[in-house]
Coordinates of C-alpha atoms in Angstrom, one line a residue:
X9 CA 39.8 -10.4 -36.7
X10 CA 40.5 -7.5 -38.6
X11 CA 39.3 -6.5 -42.6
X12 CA 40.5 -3.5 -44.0
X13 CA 37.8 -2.0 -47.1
X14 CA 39.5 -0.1 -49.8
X15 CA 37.3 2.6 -51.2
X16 CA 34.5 4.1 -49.2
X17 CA 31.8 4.2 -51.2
X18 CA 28.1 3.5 -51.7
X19 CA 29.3 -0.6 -52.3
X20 CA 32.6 0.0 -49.9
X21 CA 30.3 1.3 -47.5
X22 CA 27.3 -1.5 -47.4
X23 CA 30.0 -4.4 -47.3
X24 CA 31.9 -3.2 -44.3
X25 CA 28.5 -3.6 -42.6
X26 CA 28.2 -7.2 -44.3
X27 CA 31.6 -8.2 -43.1
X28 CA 31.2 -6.4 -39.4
X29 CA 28.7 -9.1 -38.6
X30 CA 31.7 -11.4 -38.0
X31 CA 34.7 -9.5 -38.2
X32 CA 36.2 -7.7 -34.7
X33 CA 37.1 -5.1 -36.4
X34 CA 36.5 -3.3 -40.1
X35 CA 38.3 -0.5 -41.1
X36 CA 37.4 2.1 -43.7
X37 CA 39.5 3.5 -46.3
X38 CA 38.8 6.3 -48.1
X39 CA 40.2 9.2 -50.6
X40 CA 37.6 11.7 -49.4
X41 CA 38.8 13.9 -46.4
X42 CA 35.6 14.5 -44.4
X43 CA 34.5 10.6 -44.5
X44 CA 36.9 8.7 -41.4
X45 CA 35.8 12.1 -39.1
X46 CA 32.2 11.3 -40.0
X47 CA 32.1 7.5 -39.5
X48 CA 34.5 7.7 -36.4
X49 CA 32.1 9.9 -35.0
X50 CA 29.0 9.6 -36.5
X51 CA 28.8 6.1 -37.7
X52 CA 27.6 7.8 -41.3
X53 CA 29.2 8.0 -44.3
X54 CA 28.4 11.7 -45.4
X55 CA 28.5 10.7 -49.3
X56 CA 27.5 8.2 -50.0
X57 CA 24.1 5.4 -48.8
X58 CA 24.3 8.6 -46.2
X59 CA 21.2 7.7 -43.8
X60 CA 22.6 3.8 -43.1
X61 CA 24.4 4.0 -39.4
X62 CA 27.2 1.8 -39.6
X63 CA 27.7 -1.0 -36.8
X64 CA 29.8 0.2 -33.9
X65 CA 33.2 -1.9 -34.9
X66 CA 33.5 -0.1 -37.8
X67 CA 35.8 3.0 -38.7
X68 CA 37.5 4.7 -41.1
X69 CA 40.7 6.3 -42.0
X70 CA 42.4 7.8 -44.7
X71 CA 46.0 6.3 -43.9
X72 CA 46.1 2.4 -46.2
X73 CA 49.0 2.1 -43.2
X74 CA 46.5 2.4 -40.6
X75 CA 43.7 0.6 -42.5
X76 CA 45.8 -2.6 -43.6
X77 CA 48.1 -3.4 -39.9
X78 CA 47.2 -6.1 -38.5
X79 CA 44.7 -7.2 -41.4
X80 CA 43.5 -11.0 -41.8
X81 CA 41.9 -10.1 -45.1
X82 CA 41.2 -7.1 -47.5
X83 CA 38.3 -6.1 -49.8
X84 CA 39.3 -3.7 -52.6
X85 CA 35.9 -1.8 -53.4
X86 CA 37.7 1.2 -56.0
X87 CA 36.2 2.8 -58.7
X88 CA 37.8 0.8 -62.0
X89 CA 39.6 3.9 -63.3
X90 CA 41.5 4.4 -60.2
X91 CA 42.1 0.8 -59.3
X92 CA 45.6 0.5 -60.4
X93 CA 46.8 3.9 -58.7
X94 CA 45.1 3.0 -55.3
X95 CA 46.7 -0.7 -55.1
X96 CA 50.1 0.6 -56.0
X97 CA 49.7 2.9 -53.1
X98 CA 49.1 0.7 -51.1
X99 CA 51.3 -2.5 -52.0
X100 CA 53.5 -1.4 -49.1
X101 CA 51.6 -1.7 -46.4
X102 CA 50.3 -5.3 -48.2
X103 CA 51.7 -8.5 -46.8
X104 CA 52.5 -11.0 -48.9
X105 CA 50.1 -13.6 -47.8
X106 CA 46.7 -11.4 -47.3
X107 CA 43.8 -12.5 -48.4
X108 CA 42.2 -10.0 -51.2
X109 CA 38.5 -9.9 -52.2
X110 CA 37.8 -7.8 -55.5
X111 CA 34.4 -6.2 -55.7
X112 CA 35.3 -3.5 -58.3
X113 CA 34.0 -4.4 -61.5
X114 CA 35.7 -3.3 -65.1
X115 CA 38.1 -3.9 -67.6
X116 CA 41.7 -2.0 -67.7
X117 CA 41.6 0.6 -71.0
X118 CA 44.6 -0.2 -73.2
X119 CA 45.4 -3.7 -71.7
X120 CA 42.0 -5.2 -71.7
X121 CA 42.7 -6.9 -67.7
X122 CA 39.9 -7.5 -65.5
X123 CA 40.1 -5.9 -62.2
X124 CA 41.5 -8.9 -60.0
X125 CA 44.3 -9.2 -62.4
X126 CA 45.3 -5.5 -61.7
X127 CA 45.8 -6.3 -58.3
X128 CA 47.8 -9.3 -59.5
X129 CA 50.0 -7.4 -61.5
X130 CA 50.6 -5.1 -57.9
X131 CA 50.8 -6.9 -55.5
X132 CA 52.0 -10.0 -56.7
X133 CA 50.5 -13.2 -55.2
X134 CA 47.6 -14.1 -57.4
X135 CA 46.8 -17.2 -55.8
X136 CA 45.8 -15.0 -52.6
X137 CA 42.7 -13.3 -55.0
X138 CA 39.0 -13.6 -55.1
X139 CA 36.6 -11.6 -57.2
X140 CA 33.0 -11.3 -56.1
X141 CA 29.8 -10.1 -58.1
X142 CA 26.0 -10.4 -58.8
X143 CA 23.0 -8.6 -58.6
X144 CA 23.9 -6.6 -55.6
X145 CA 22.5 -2.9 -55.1
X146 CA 24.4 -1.5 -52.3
X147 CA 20.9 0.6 -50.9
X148 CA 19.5 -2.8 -49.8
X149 CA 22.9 -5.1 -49.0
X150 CA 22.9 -2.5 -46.6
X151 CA 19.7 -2.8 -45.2
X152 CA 19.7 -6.2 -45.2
X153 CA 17.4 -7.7 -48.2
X154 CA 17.7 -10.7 -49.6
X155 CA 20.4 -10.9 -51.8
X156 CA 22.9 -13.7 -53.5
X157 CA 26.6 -13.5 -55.7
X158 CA 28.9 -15.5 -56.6
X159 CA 32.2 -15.4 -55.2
X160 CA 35.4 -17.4 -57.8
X161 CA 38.9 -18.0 -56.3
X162 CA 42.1 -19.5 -57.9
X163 CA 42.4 -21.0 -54.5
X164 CA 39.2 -22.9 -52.9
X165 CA 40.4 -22.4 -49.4
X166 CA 40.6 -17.8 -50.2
X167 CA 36.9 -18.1 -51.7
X168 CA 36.0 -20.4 -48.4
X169 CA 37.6 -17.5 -46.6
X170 CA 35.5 -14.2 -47.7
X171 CA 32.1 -16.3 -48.4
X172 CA 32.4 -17.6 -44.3
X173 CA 33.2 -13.4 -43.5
X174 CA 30.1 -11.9 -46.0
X175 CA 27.4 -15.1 -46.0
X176 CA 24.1 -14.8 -44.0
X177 CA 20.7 -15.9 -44.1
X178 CA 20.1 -12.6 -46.6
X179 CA 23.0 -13.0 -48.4
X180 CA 23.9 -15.9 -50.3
X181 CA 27.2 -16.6 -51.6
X182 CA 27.9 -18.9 -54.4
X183 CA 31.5 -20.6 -55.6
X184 CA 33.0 -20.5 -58.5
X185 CA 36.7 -21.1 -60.1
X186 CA 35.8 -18.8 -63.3
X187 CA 37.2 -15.6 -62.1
X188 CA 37.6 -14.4 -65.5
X189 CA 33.8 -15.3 -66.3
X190 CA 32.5 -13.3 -63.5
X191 CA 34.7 -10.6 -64.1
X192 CA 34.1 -9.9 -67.9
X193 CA 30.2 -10.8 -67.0
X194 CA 30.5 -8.0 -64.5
X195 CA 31.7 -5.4 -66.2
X196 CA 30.3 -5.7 -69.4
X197 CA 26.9 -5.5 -68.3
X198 CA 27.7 -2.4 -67.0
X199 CA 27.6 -1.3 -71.2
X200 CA 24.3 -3.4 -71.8
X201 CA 22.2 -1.2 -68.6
X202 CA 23.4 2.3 -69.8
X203 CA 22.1 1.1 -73.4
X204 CA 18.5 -0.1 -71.6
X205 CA 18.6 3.5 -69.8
X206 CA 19.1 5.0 -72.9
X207 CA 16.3 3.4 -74.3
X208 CA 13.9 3.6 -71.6
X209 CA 15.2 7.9 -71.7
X210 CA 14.0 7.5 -74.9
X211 CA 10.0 6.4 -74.5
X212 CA 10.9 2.6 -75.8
X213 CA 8.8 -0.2 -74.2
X214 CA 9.3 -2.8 -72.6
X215 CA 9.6 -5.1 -75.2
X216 CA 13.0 -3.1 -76.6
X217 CA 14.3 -3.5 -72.8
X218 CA 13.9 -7.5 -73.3
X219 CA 16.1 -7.1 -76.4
X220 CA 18.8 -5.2 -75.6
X221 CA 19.0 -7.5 -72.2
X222 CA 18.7 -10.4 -74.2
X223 CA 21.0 -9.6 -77.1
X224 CA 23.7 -7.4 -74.8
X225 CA 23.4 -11.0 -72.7
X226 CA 24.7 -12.8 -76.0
X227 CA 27.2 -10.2 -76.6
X228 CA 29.0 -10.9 -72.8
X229 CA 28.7 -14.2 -73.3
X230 CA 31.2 -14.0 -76.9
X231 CA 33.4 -11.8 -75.2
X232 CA 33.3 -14.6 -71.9
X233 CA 33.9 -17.2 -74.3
X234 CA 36.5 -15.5 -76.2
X235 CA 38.4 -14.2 -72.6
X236 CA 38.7 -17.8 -72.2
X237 CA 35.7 -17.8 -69.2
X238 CA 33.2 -20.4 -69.0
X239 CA 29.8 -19.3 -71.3
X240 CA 27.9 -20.7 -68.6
X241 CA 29.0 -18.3 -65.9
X242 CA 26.9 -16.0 -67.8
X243 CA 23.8 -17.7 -66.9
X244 CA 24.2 -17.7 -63.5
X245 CA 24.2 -14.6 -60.7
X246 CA 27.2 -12.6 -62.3
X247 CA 25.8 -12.7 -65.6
X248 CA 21.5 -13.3 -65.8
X249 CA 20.7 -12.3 -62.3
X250 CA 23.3 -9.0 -62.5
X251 CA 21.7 -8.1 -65.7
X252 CA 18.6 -8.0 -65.0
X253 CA 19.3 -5.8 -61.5
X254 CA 21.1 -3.1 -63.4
X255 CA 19.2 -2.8 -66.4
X256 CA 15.6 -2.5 -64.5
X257 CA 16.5 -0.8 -61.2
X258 CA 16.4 2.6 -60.3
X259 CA 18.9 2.4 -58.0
X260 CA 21.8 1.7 -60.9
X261 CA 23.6 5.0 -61.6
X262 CA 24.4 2.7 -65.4
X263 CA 20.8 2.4 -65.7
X264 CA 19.8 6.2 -64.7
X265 CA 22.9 7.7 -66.2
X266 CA 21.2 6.2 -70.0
X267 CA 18.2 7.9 -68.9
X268 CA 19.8 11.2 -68.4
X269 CA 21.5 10.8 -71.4
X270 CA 19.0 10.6 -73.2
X271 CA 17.4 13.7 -71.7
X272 CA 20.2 15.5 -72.7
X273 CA 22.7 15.5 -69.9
X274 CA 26.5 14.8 -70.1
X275 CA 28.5 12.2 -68.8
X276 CA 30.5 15.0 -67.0
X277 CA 27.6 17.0 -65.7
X278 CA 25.9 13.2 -64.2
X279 CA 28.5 12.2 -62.4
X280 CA 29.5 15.5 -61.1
X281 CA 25.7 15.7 -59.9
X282 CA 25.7 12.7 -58.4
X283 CA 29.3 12.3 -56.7
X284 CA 29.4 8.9 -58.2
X285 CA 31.5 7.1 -60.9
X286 CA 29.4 5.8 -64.1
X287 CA 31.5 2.4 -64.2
X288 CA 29.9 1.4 -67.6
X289 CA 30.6 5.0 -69.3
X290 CA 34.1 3.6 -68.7
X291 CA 33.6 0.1 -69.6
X292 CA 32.6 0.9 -72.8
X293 CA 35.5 2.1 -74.3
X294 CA 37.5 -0.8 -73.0
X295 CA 35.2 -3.1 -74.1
X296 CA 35.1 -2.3 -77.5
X297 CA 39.2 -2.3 -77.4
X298 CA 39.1 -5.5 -76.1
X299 CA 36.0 -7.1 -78.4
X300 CA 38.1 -5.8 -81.2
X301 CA 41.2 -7.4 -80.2
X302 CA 39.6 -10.6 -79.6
X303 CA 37.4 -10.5 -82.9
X304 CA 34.4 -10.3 -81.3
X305 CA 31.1 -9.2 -82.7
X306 CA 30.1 -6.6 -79.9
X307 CA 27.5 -4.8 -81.9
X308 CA 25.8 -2.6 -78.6
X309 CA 29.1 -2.2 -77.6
X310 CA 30.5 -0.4 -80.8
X311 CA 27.1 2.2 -81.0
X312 CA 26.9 3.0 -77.3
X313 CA 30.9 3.9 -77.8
X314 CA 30.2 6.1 -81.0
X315 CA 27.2 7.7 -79.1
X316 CA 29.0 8.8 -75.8
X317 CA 32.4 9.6 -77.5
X318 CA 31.9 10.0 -81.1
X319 CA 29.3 12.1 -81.6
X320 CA 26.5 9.8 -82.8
X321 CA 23.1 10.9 -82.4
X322 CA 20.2 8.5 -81.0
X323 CA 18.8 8.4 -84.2
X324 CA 22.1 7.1 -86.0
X325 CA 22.6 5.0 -83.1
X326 CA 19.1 2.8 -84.1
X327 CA 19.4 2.8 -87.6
X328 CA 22.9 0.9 -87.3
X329 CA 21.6 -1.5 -84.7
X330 CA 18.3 -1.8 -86.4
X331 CA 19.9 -2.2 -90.1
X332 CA 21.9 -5.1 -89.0
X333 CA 20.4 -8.5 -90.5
X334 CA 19.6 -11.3 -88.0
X335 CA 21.3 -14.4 -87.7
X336 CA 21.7 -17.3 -85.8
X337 CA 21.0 -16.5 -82.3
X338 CA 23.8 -17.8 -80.8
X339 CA 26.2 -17.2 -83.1
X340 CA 30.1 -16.5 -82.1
X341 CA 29.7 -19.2 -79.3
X342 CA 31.5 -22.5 -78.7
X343 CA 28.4 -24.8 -77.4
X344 CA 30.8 -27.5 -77.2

């Protein structure tokens, strides 16, 4: 059995080891040049989780042709912003019937779609698509820590599929059906950890850190609700457990990109440091389109937007949040 990984990087890279465990083969895509020479030779992926040796069975190509023959499943690990271009490039070379897994997590700017129904819109099919998220640091999936996420199909018998690949006795994988519930929890909390990073840049404690998990938990959980996801998904390993990983970890470029932020460092000069795509710098614009056009109160949302792209200083940025007046906690849900 064959699975081909779009996008070859620090998550790409830790979940072809995952899925070489069972699969004959795994092969590698990737948009940079010197990575297929590397880990056909090497075994190391020279940018990214650069000191893990990659099992024997696994290599890599920059050709989706060569990546995708002969597949029995796929697992589309892209940057959000570059989702859409990537699958139409590779739709071709896409059979009808393959199995996808999506593991990129963000919301489209402009349209407000989550990232499996991108691929939908591709490739066609969306019966054939699985999402799967949680609190999942690639620096120890890779070395093999204990680790859990939840994995939600349209079809029981595709989610069966990728959680019999990925599932071992240091990864556990849960089902779900509420693909856009993990989806929107996934990407939005993305927003919530560069607002804890932020803070923590900042010298808050960590009392302030409970609250903005806490209340930026309540905020994905409206914008679940409203999306037409289950509110409960959000209590669960997509929501809960992958808010808690990337607001408190060190290994969450979200998390460490608020940090520099607050030190004084552009979004620009971060990622261009690190070679790695702030998915929640991203997220945050398109969340705020799409809390707006669903009428949802998104309050972290709307200042972390006006901070990174409309010149708001951190001073303006706590006065709004602090001068709003409290309400009912759980307001803006359906507990029904």
């Amino acid at each position: 059995m064959k699975i081909a990984v779009i996008g070859a990087g620090s998550w790409g890279t830790a979940i072809s080891g995952v899925a070489a465990a069972k699969a004959d083969e795994v092969m590698l895509w990737s948009h940079d040049e010197p990575v297929p020479p590397s880990i056909n030779e090497r075994h190391l992926n020279p940018l990214y989780l650069t000191d893990y040796t990659l099992p024997e069975n696994v290599s890599a190509t920059c050709s989706f042709e060569e990546a995708l023959a002969g597949a029995a499943g796929a697992i589309v690990v892209v940057p959000s912003p570059f989702i859409r271009a990537t699958i139409r490039s590779a739709a071709r070379y896409v059979a009808d019937d393959l199995p996808i897994l999506c593991l990129t997590k963000g919301i489209e700017p402009h349209t407000g779609k989550l990232m499996h129904e991108v691929i939908a819109e591709e490739l066609g099919h969306p019966e054939r698509i699985a999402a799967l998220t949680g609190p999942n640091h690639a620096e120890e999936i890779c070395r093999g820590k204990v680790a859990a996420a939840v994995i939600a199909s349209e079809t029981p018998q595709v989610g069966e599929f990728f959680k019999e690949l990925l599932i071992s006795p240091s990864f556990r994988l849960y089902a779900s059906n509420d693909m856009v519930g993990i989806e929107t929890c996934g990407a939005v909390k993305n927003v919530i950890a560069i607002a804890c990073g932020i803070a923590a840049g900042a010298g808050y404690g960590d009392n302030t850190l409970a609250l903005i998990m806490t209340r930026g938990l309540a905020e994905i959980s409206r914008i679940v609700c409203a999306r037409g996801g289950d509110p409960m998904t959000c209590m669960g390993l997509a929501g809960m457990g992958d808010l808690v990983a990337t607001c408190t970890s060190p290994h969450s470029r979200n998390r460490s990109f608020g940090v520099a932020f607050a030190g004084g460092e552009s979004l620009e000069h971060y990622q261009e440091r690190t070679h790695m795509i702030v998915e929640g710098a991203a997220a945050v614009q398109s969340t705020a389109e799409l809390a707006r056009s669903l009428g949802v109160d998104a309050p972290i949302t709307f200042v972390l937007e006006s901070l990174l792209y409309n010149n708001m200083t951190l001073d303006e940025a706590l006065n709004t949040l602090m001068g709003r007046v409290p309400t009912e906690e759980f307001y803006g849900l359906d507990r029904d």
